[in-house]
Amino acid sequence: MAEALKVPTMAEYMAEGKKPEVLFWVGCSGSFDDRAKKITKAFVKLLTKAGVDFAVLGTEESCTGDPAKRAGNEFLFQMQAMTNIEVLNGYEIKKVVTACPHCFNTIKNEYPALGGNYEVMHHTQFLKSLLNEGRLKVEGGKFKGKRITFHDPCYLGRGNGEYEAPRDLLRKLEVELVEMRMCKRNGLCCGAGGAQMFKEPEPGTKDVNVERTEQAMEVKPEVIAAGCPFCNTMMTDGVKSKDKEDSIAVMDVAEMIAETQDL
């Protein structure tokens, strides 16, 4: 699969004395989680289709440190961040794109104080810019007319004020976009932020992801669209807990675009 997709590393670019237009920061989920790998592949296919000159760090990429920081281990976060910044600065990286809002937020907002200054874009923002430049075509296909609701990732929406890029892309797919009663600035977390992704939920009457999935199901969607691998996992688990996985799909915006183009 890797050969078919042709994903060059920064080391390979450096060896040829070339610089890519953008560095694709894959992130832990996109690298190791089987479900999130599909998002990575879909995004890579879209970048390739649009003729974007991109590269990844490969084995030189380490966790951004987001889970460590949110869990309160500032020391570990700074160690992880400094390691990454050294690598990025060594390659003179200027522009970074990532499909993970946690990586996006951390590199964009936490790294500058440690000496890492880059233009950082979420993959939905980058895809929208490719669309605006005419490098990528997004149009209705298999999702045309389908009821879709978009779940705002905390670190993309409330954390960084980006609500429109993913929705603009979905509208281009000519879907029937229906909003949950809690959306945009009033969106509800999927339950995975703050390093909660990696531990069992706290005692309570209901898991957050189930509560959020119920809100999504209120608008009777055929697809719950997401823009974050953590959200994708939590909403998928929520749909499964309601035995609705046969009737409601959970998909990343990039996967939906790639699917309409038969990539």
PDB file of C-alpha atoms in Angstrom:
ATOM      1  CA  MET A   1       0.000   0.000   0.000  1.00  0.00           C
ATOM      2  CA  ALA A   2       2.810   2.409   0.918  1.00  0.00           C
ATOM      3  CA  GLU A   3       4.468   1.848  -2.458  1.00  0.00           C
ATOM      4  CA  ALA A   4       1.204   2.448  -4.299  1.00  0.00           C
ATOM      5  CA  LEU A   5       0.628   5.693  -2.397  1.00  0.00           C
ATOM      6  CA  LYS A   6       4.240   6.935  -2.658  1.00  0.00           C
ATOM      7  CA  VAL A   7       4.711   8.941   0.521  1.00  0.00           C
ATOM      8  CA  PRO A   8       8.207  10.482   0.560  1.00  0.00           C
ATOM      9  CA  THR A   9      10.007  11.286   3.804  1.00  0.00           C
ATOM     10  CA  MET A  10      11.769  14.530   4.622  1.00  0.00           C
ATOM     11  CA  ALA A  11      15.051  12.609   4.782  1.00  0.00           C
ATOM     12  CA  GLU A  12      14.564  11.518   1.163  1.00  0.00           C
ATOM     13  CA  TYR A  13      13.752  15.084   0.117  1.00  0.00           C
ATOM     14  CA  MET A  14      16.798  16.397   1.957  1.00  0.00           C
ATOM     15  CA  ALA A  15      19.016  13.827   0.239  1.00  0.00           C
ATOM     16  CA  GLU A  16      17.815  15.153  -3.119  1.00  0.00           C
ATOM     17  CA  GLY A  17      18.261  18.762  -2.004  1.00  0.00           C
ATOM     18  CA  LYS A  18      14.541  19.440  -2.379  1.00  0.00           C
ATOM     19  CA  LYS A  19      11.930  20.999  -0.113  1.00  0.00           C
ATOM     20  CA  PRO A  20       8.259  20.015  -0.118  1.00  0.00           C
ATOM     21  CA  GLU A  21       5.442  22.540  -0.304  1.00  0.00           C
ATOM     22  CA  VAL A  22       4.068  21.211   2.978  1.00  0.00           C
ATOM     23  CA  LEU A  23       4.947  18.715   5.712  1.00  0.00           C
ATOM     24  CA  PHE A  24       2.143  16.270   6.494  1.00  0.00           C
ATOM     25  CA  TRP A  25       2.201  15.633  10.250  1.00  0.00           C
ATOM     26  CA  VAL A  26       0.561  12.218  10.579  1.00  0.00           C
ATOM     27  CA  GLY A  27       0.224  12.000  14.378  1.00  0.00           C
ATOM     28  CA  CYS A  28      -0.007   8.966  16.651  1.00  0.00           C
ATOM     29  CA  SER A  29      -3.577   8.006  15.711  1.00  0.00           C
ATOM     30  CA  GLY A  30      -2.999   8.397  11.988  1.00  0.00           C
ATOM     31  CA  SER A  31       0.138   6.256  12.246  1.00  0.00           C
ATOM     32  CA  PHE A  32      -0.893   3.458  14.584  1.00  0.00           C
ATOM     33  CA  ASP A  33      -4.683   3.271  14.952  1.00  0.00           C
ATOM     34  CA  ASP A  34      -6.150   0.991  12.272  1.00  0.00           C
ATOM     35  CA  ARG A  35      -9.271   3.110  11.836  1.00  0.00           C
ATOM     36  CA  ALA A  36      -7.329   6.398  11.710  1.00  0.00           C
ATOM     37  CA  LYS A  37      -4.886   4.961   9.160  1.00  0.00           C
ATOM     38  CA  LYS A  38      -7.793   5.016   6.693  1.00  0.00           C
ATOM     39  CA  ILE A  39      -8.106   8.784   7.226  1.00  0.00           C
ATOM     40  CA  THR A  40      -4.356   9.162   6.628  1.00  0.00           C
ATOM     41  CA  LYS A  41      -4.574   7.173   3.395  1.00  0.00           C
ATOM     42  CA  ALA A  42      -7.618   9.124   2.186  1.00  0.00           C
ATOM     43  CA  PHE A  43      -5.862  12.443   2.841  1.00  0.00           C
ATOM     44  CA  VAL A  44      -2.659  11.276   1.111  1.00  0.00           C
ATOM     45  CA  LYS A  45      -4.710  10.241  -1.940  1.00  0.00           C
ATOM     46  CA  LEU A  46      -6.312  13.701  -2.046  1.00  0.00           C
ATOM     47  CA  LEU A  47      -2.914  15.426  -1.740  1.00  0.00           C
ATOM     48  CA  THR A  48      -1.563  13.252  -4.550  1.00  0.00           C
ATOM     49  CA  LYS A  49      -4.639  13.907  -6.738  1.00  0.00           C
ATOM     50  CA  ALA A  50      -4.224  17.664  -6.201  1.00  0.00           C
ATOM     51  CA  GLY A  51      -0.539  17.461  -7.152  1.00  0.00           C
ATOM     52  CA  VAL A  52       0.666  18.704  -3.762  1.00  0.00           C
ATOM     53  CA  ASP A  53       4.382  18.292  -3.172  1.00  0.00           C
ATOM     54  CA  PHE A  54       4.394  16.904   0.380  1.00  0.00           C
ATOM     55  CA  ALA A  55       6.493  14.757   2.674  1.00  0.00           C
ATOM     56  CA  VAL A  56       6.254  13.118   6.103  1.00  0.00           C
ATOM     57  CA  LEU A  57       8.857  12.768   8.843  1.00  0.00           C
ATOM     58  CA  GLY A  58       8.344   9.005   9.060  1.00  0.00           C
ATOM     59  CA  THR A  59      10.300   7.465  11.906  1.00  0.00           C
ATOM     60  CA  GLU A  60      11.589  10.918  12.869  1.00  0.00           C
ATOM     61  CA  GLU A  61       8.092  11.994  13.930  1.00  0.00           C
ATOM     62  CA  SER A  62       7.249  11.639  17.614  1.00  0.00           C
ATOM     63  CA  CYS A  63       4.086  12.399  19.598  1.00  0.00           C
ATOM     64  CA  THR A  64       3.516  16.181  19.812  1.00  0.00           C
ATOM     65  CA  GLY A  65       3.127  15.845  23.576  1.00  0.00           C
ATOM     66  CA  ASP A  66      -0.537  16.875  23.661  1.00  0.00           C
ATOM     67  CA  PRO A  67      -1.737  13.956  25.846  1.00  0.00           C
ATOM     68  CA  ALA A  68       1.156  14.462  28.276  1.00  0.00           C
ATOM     69  CA  LYS A  69       0.457  18.202  28.587  1.00  0.00           C
ATOM     70  CA  ARG A  70      -3.306  17.781  29.018  1.00  0.00           C
ATOM     71  CA  ALA A  71      -2.747  15.071  31.611  1.00  0.00           C
ATOM     72  CA  GLY A  72      -0.539  17.469  33.579  1.00  0.00           C
ATOM     73  CA  ASN A  73       2.955  16.212  32.753  1.00  0.00           C
ATOM     74  CA  GLU A  74       4.477  19.468  31.497  1.00  0.00           C
ATOM     75  CA  PHE A  75       8.015  18.095  31.799  1.00  0.00           C
ATOM     76  CA  LEU A  76       7.303  15.176  29.439  1.00  0.00           C
ATOM     77  CA  PHE A  77       5.445  17.515  27.066  1.00  0.00           C
ATOM     78  CA  GLN A  78       8.439  19.858  26.809  1.00  0.00           C
ATOM     79  CA  MET A  79      10.820  16.959  26.206  1.00  0.00           C
ATOM     80  CA  GLN A  80       8.632  15.623  23.381  1.00  0.00           C
ATOM     81  CA  ALA A  81       8.050  19.081  21.937  1.00  0.00           C
ATOM     82  CA  MET A  82      11.739  20.071  21.950  1.00  0.00           C
ATOM     83  CA  THR A  83      12.680  16.837  20.174  1.00  0.00           C
ATOM     84  CA  ASN A  84      10.117  17.510  17.436  1.00  0.00           C
ATOM     85  CA  ILE A  85      11.043  21.181  17.107  1.00  0.00           C
ATOM     86  CA  GLU A  86      14.714  20.267  16.631  1.00  0.00           C
ATOM     87  CA  VAL A  87      13.761  17.906  13.807  1.00  0.00           C
ATOM     88  CA  LEU A  88      11.363  20.400  12.170  1.00  0.00           C
ATOM     89  CA  ASN A  89      13.817  23.289  12.416  1.00  0.00           C
ATOM     90  CA  GLY A  90      16.616  21.060  11.152  1.00  0.00           C
ATOM     91  CA  TYR A  91      14.602  20.533   7.976  1.00  0.00           C
ATOM     92  CA  GLU A  92      13.664  24.236   7.884  1.00  0.00           C
ATOM     93  CA  ILE A  93       9.962  23.366   7.816  1.00  0.00           C
ATOM     94  CA  LYS A  94       7.683  26.343   7.184  1.00  0.00           C
ATOM     95  CA  LYS A  95       4.250  24.813   6.649  1.00  0.00           C
ATOM     96  CA  VAL A  96       2.621  21.884   8.446  1.00  0.00           C
ATOM     97  CA  VAL A  97      -0.724  20.180   7.750  1.00  0.00           C
ATOM     98  CA  THR A  98      -2.287  17.542  10.002  1.00  0.00           C
ATOM     99  CA  ALA A  99      -5.541  15.582  10.173  1.00  0.00           C
ATOM    100  CA  CYS A 100      -5.506  15.669  13.989  1.00  0.00           C
ATOM    101  CA  PRO A 101      -6.830  18.792  15.778  1.00  0.00           C
ATOM    102  CA  HIS A 102      -4.753  17.885  18.842  1.00  0.00           C
ATOM    103  CA  CYS A 103      -1.516  17.935  16.841  1.00  0.00           C
ATOM    104  CA  PHE A 104      -2.797  21.053  15.021  1.00  0.00           C
ATOM    105  CA  ASN A 105      -3.483  22.945  18.243  1.00  0.00           C
ATOM    106  CA  THR A 106      -0.251  21.891  19.958  1.00  0.00           C
ATOM    107  CA  ILE A 107       2.110  22.696  17.067  1.00  0.00           C
ATOM    108  CA  LYS A 108       0.247  25.933  16.252  1.00  0.00           C
ATOM    109  CA  ASN A 109      -0.210  27.323  19.761  1.00  0.00           C
ATOM    110  CA  GLU A 110       2.219  25.579  22.131  1.00  0.00           C
ATOM    111  CA  TYR A 111       5.336  25.152  19.994  1.00  0.00           C
ATOM    112  CA  PRO A 112       6.108  28.854  19.274  1.00  0.00           C
ATOM    113  CA  ALA A 113       7.036  29.470  22.932  1.00  0.00           C
ATOM    114  CA  LEU A 114       9.593  26.656  22.638  1.00  0.00           C
ATOM    115  CA  GLY A 115      11.117  27.908  19.385  1.00  0.00           C
ATOM    116  CA  GLY A 116       8.905  26.164  16.848  1.00  0.00           C
ATOM    117  CA  ASN A 117       7.239  28.685  14.549  1.00  0.00           C
ATOM    118  CA  TYR A 118       5.319  27.247  11.596  1.00  0.00           C
ATOM    119  CA  GLU A 119       2.239  27.897   9.521  1.00  0.00           C
ATOM    120  CA  VAL A 120      -0.044  25.113  10.738  1.00  0.00           C
ATOM    121  CA  MET A 121      -3.247  24.001   9.010  1.00  0.00           C
ATOM    122  CA  HIS A 122      -5.909  21.438   9.808  1.00  0.00           C
ATOM    123  CA  HIS A 123      -6.518  19.107   6.884  1.00  0.00           C
ATOM    124  CA  THR A 124     -10.008  20.527   6.269  1.00  0.00           C
ATOM    125  CA  GLN A 125      -8.514  24.040   6.016  1.00  0.00           C
ATOM    126  CA  PHE A 126      -5.831  22.798   3.636  1.00  0.00           C
ATOM    127  CA  LEU A 127      -8.324  20.908   1.462  1.00  0.00           C
ATOM    128  CA  LYS A 128     -10.490  24.027   1.323  1.00  0.00           C
ATOM    129  CA  SER A 129      -7.476  26.100   0.191  1.00  0.00           C
ATOM    130  CA  LEU A 130      -6.766  23.517  -2.546  1.00  0.00           C
ATOM    131  CA  LEU A 131     -10.392  23.796  -3.586  1.00  0.00           C
ATOM    132  CA  ASN A 132     -10.207  27.601  -3.697  1.00  0.00           C
ATOM    133  CA  GLU A 133      -7.037  27.427  -5.800  1.00  0.00           C
ATOM    134  CA  GLY A 134      -8.720  25.052  -8.230  1.00  0.00           C
ATOM    135  CA  ARG A 135      -6.241  22.266  -7.511  1.00  0.00           C
ATOM    136  CA  LEU A 136      -8.871  19.973  -6.048  1.00  0.00           C
ATOM    137  CA  LYS A 137     -12.406  19.380  -7.229  1.00  0.00           C
ATOM    138  CA  VAL A 138     -15.054  18.512  -4.671  1.00  0.00           C
ATOM    139  CA  GLU A 139     -18.514  17.704  -5.945  1.00  0.00           C
ATOM    140  CA  GLY A 140     -21.551  15.602  -5.128  1.00  0.00           C
ATOM    141  CA  GLY A 141     -21.261  11.878  -5.544  1.00  0.00           C
ATOM    142  CA  LYS A 142     -22.436   9.022  -3.390  1.00  0.00           C
ATOM    143  CA  PHE A 143     -23.229  11.402  -0.497  1.00  0.00           C
ATOM    144  CA  LYS A 144     -25.363  13.769  -2.590  1.00  0.00           C
ATOM    145  CA  GLY A 145     -28.614  14.530  -0.773  1.00  0.00           C
ATOM    146  CA  LYS A 146     -27.723  12.374   2.232  1.00  0.00           C
ATOM    147  CA  ARG A 147     -28.379  13.663   5.748  1.00  0.00           C
ATOM    148  CA  ILE A 148     -25.022  14.477   7.332  1.00  0.00           C
ATOM    149  CA  THR A 149     -24.292  16.065  10.688  1.00  0.00           C
ATOM    150  CA  PHE A 150     -20.840  17.406  11.528  1.00  0.00           C
ATOM    151  CA  HIS A 151     -19.357  16.967  15.001  1.00  0.00           C
ATOM    152  CA  ASP A 152     -17.025  19.855  15.850  1.00  0.00           C
ATOM    153  CA  PRO A 153     -13.689  18.719  17.316  1.00  0.00           C
ATOM    154  CA  CYS A 154     -12.961  20.797  20.452  1.00  0.00           C
ATOM    155  CA  TYR A 155      -9.439  21.763  19.397  1.00  0.00           C
ATOM    156  CA  LEU A 156     -10.526  22.800  15.914  1.00  0.00           C
ATOM    157  CA  GLY A 157     -13.744  24.585  16.832  1.00  0.00           C
ATOM    158  CA  ARG A 158     -13.831  26.121  20.277  1.00  0.00           C
ATOM    159  CA  GLY A 159     -10.054  25.926  20.630  1.00  0.00           C
ATOM    160  CA  ASN A 160      -9.163  27.616  17.335  1.00  0.00           C
ATOM    161  CA  GLY A 161     -12.405  29.094  16.015  1.00  0.00           C
ATOM    162  CA  GLU A 162     -12.554  27.015  12.831  1.00  0.00           C
ATOM    163  CA  TYR A 163     -16.117  25.929  12.113  1.00  0.00           C
ATOM    164  CA  GLU A 164     -16.602  26.659   8.432  1.00  0.00           C
ATOM    165  CA  ALA A 165     -13.823  24.803   6.549  1.00  0.00           C
ATOM    166  CA  PRO A 166     -15.224  21.305   7.200  1.00  0.00           C
ATOM    167  CA  ARG A 167     -18.798  22.468   6.588  1.00  0.00           C
ATOM    168  CA  ASP A 168     -17.841  24.205   3.332  1.00  0.00           C
ATOM    169  CA  LEU A 169     -16.293  20.957   2.101  1.00  0.00           C
ATOM    170  CA  LEU A 170     -19.397  18.977   3.086  1.00  0.00           C
ATOM    171  CA  ARG A 171     -21.646  21.464   1.259  1.00  0.00           C
ATOM    172  CA  LYS A 172     -19.548  20.931  -1.869  1.00  0.00           C
ATOM    173  CA  LEU A 173     -20.452  17.250  -1.613  1.00  0.00           C
ATOM    174  CA  GLU A 174     -24.059  18.461  -1.970  1.00  0.00           C
ATOM    175  CA  VAL A 175     -25.164  16.770   1.232  1.00  0.00           C
ATOM    176  CA  GLU A 176     -28.110  17.783   3.388  1.00  0.00           C
ATOM    177  CA  LEU A 177     -26.158  19.286   6.282  1.00  0.00           C
ATOM    178  CA  VAL A 178     -28.136  19.143   9.530  1.00  0.00           C
ATOM    179  CA  GLU A 179     -26.781  20.673  12.738  1.00  0.00           C
ATOM    180  CA  MET A 180     -27.028  19.087  16.177  1.00  0.00           C
ATOM    181  CA  ARG A 181     -28.667  21.216  18.866  1.00  0.00           C
ATOM    182  CA  MET A 182     -25.206  21.616  20.426  1.00  0.00           C
ATOM    183  CA  CYS A 183     -22.822  22.661  17.670  1.00  0.00           C
ATOM    184  CA  LYS A 184     -20.117  25.172  16.749  1.00  0.00           C
ATOM    185  CA  ARG A 185     -19.372  27.394  19.776  1.00  0.00           C
ATOM    186  CA  ASN A 186     -21.793  25.359  21.880  1.00  0.00           C
ATOM    187  CA  GLY A 187     -20.485  21.994  20.673  1.00  0.00           C
ATOM    188  CA  LEU A 188     -20.070  19.116  23.096  1.00  0.00           C
ATOM    189  CA  CYS A 189     -16.792  17.233  23.494  1.00  0.00           C
ATOM    190  CA  CYS A 190     -16.743  13.630  22.260  1.00  0.00           C
ATOM    191  CA  GLY A 191     -15.151  12.651  25.570  1.00  0.00           C
ATOM    192  CA  ALA A 192     -11.606  11.917  24.364  1.00  0.00           C
ATOM    193  CA  GLY A 193      -9.857  15.265  24.916  1.00  0.00           C
ATOM    194  CA  GLY A 194      -7.456  15.985  27.765  1.00  0.00           C
ATOM    195  CA  ALA A 195      -5.833  12.544  27.418  1.00  0.00           C
ATOM    196  CA  GLN A 196      -9.167  10.872  28.313  1.00  0.00           C
ATOM    197  CA  MET A 197      -8.786   8.893  25.087  1.00  0.00           C
ATOM    198  CA  PHE A 198      -6.289   6.622  26.828  1.00  0.00           C
ATOM    199  CA  LYS A 199      -8.117   5.828  30.055  1.00  0.00           C
ATOM    200  CA  GLU A 200     -11.416   4.457  31.228  1.00  0.00           C
ATOM    201  CA  PRO A 201     -14.191   7.011  31.841  1.00  0.00           C
ATOM    202  CA  GLU A 202     -14.792   8.455  35.301  1.00  0.00           C
ATOM    203  CA  PRO A 203     -17.694   7.006  37.332  1.00  0.00           C
ATOM    204  CA  GLY A 204     -21.016   8.587  36.347  1.00  0.00           C
ATOM    205  CA  THR A 205     -24.427   7.923  34.899  1.00  0.00           C
ATOM    206  CA  LYS A 206     -23.493   8.146  31.199  1.00  0.00           C
ATOM    207  CA  ASP A 207     -20.337   8.253  29.073  1.00  0.00           C
ATOM    208  CA  VAL A 208     -19.767  11.557  27.282  1.00  0.00           C
ATOM    209  CA  ASN A 209     -19.453   9.888  23.874  1.00  0.00           C
ATOM    210  CA  VAL A 210     -22.847   8.215  24.324  1.00  0.00           C
ATOM    211  CA  GLU A 211     -24.415  11.562  25.240  1.00  0.00           C
ATOM    212  CA  ARG A 212     -22.874  13.170  22.150  1.00  0.00           C
ATOM    213  CA  THR A 213     -23.937  10.291  19.901  1.00  0.00           C
ATOM    214  CA  GLU A 214     -27.506  10.617  21.177  1.00  0.00           C
ATOM    215  CA  GLN A 215     -27.435  14.299  20.220  1.00  0.00           C
ATOM    216  CA  ALA A 216     -26.249  13.326  16.741  1.00  0.00           C
ATOM    217  CA  MET A 217     -28.948  10.677  16.418  1.00  0.00           C
ATOM    218  CA  GLU A 218     -31.660  13.229  17.264  1.00  0.00           C
ATOM    219  CA  VAL A 219     -31.213  14.761  13.784  1.00  0.00           C
ATOM    220  CA  LYS A 220     -31.430  11.317  12.141  1.00  0.00           C
ATOM    221  CA  PRO A 221     -28.188  11.435  10.110  1.00  0.00           C
ATOM    222  CA  GLU A 222     -27.005   8.800   7.671  1.00  0.00           C
ATOM    223  CA  VAL A 223     -23.409   9.862   8.338  1.00  0.00           C
ATOM    224  CA  ILE A 224     -21.800  11.548  11.339  1.00  0.00           C
ATOM    225  CA  ALA A 225     -18.916  13.500   9.815  1.00  0.00           C
ATOM    226  CA  ALA A 226     -15.821  14.140  11.923  1.00  0.00           C
ATOM    227  CA  GLY A 227     -12.547  15.984  11.551  1.00  0.00           C
ATOM    228  CA  CYS A 228     -10.533  14.284  14.282  1.00  0.00           C
ATOM    229  CA  PRO A 229      -9.348  10.681  14.767  1.00  0.00           C
ATOM    230  CA  PHE A 230     -10.209  10.779  18.493  1.00  0.00           C
ATOM    231  CA  CYS A 231     -13.748  12.022  17.772  1.00  0.00           C
ATOM    232  CA  ASN A 232     -14.055   9.339  15.092  1.00  0.00           C
ATOM    233  CA  THR A 233     -13.269   6.597  17.628  1.00  0.00           C
ATOM    234  CA  MET A 234     -15.589   7.991  20.307  1.00  0.00           C
ATOM    235  CA  MET A 235     -18.534   8.569  17.969  1.00  0.00           C
ATOM    236  CA  THR A 236     -18.042   5.129  16.394  1.00  0.00           C
ATOM    237  CA  ASP A 237     -18.135   3.545  19.866  1.00  0.00           C
ATOM    238  CA  GLY A 238     -21.230   5.607  20.657  1.00  0.00           C
ATOM    239  CA  VAL A 239     -23.009   4.415  17.517  1.00  0.00           C
ATOM    240  CA  LYS A 240     -22.056   0.820  18.343  1.00  0.00           C
ATOM    241  CA  SER A 241     -23.416   1.213  21.886  1.00  0.00           C
ATOM    242  CA  LYS A 242     -26.784   2.059  20.289  1.00  0.00           C
ATOM    243  CA  ASP A 243     -26.544  -0.872  17.819  1.00  0.00           C
ATOM    244  CA  LYS A 244     -26.821   1.564  14.914  1.00  0.00           C
ATOM    245  CA  GLU A 245     -23.572   0.810  13.077  1.00  0.00           C
ATOM    246  CA  ASP A 246     -25.552  -0.682  10.174  1.00  0.00           C
ATOM    247  CA  SER A 247     -27.522   2.521   9.578  1.00  0.00           C
ATOM    248  CA  ILE A 248     -25.183   5.342  10.715  1.00  0.00           C
ATOM    249  CA  ALA A 249     -21.622   5.690   9.406  1.00  0.00           C
ATOM    250  CA  VAL A 250     -18.912   7.749  11.128  1.00  0.00           C
ATOM    251  CA  MET A 251     -16.476   9.208   8.603  1.00  0.00           C
ATOM    252  CA  ASP A 252     -13.773  11.838   8.384  1.00  0.00           C
ATOM    253  CA  VAL A 253     -14.456  14.661   5.920  1.00  0.00           C
ATOM    254  CA  ALA A 254     -11.341  13.667   3.925  1.00  0.00           C
ATOM    255  CA  GLU A 255     -12.594  10.074   3.614  1.00  0.00           C
ATOM    256  CA  MET A 256     -15.922  11.311   2.282  1.00  0.00           C
ATOM    257  CA  ILE A 257     -14.242  13.468  -0.380  1.00  0.00           C
ATOM    258  CA  ALA A 258     -11.869  10.651  -1.360  1.00  0.00           C
ATOM    259  CA  GLU A 259     -14.789   8.230  -1.624  1.00  0.00           C
ATOM    260  CA  THR A 260     -16.800  10.474  -3.940  1.00  0.00           C
ATOM    261  CA  GLN A 261     -13.760  10.600  -6.221  1.00  0.00           C
ATOM    262  CA  ASP A 262     -13.289   6.809  -6.113  1.00  0.00           C
ATOM    263  CA  LEU A 263      -9.718   7.221  -4.851  1.00  0.00           C
TER     264      LEU A 263
END
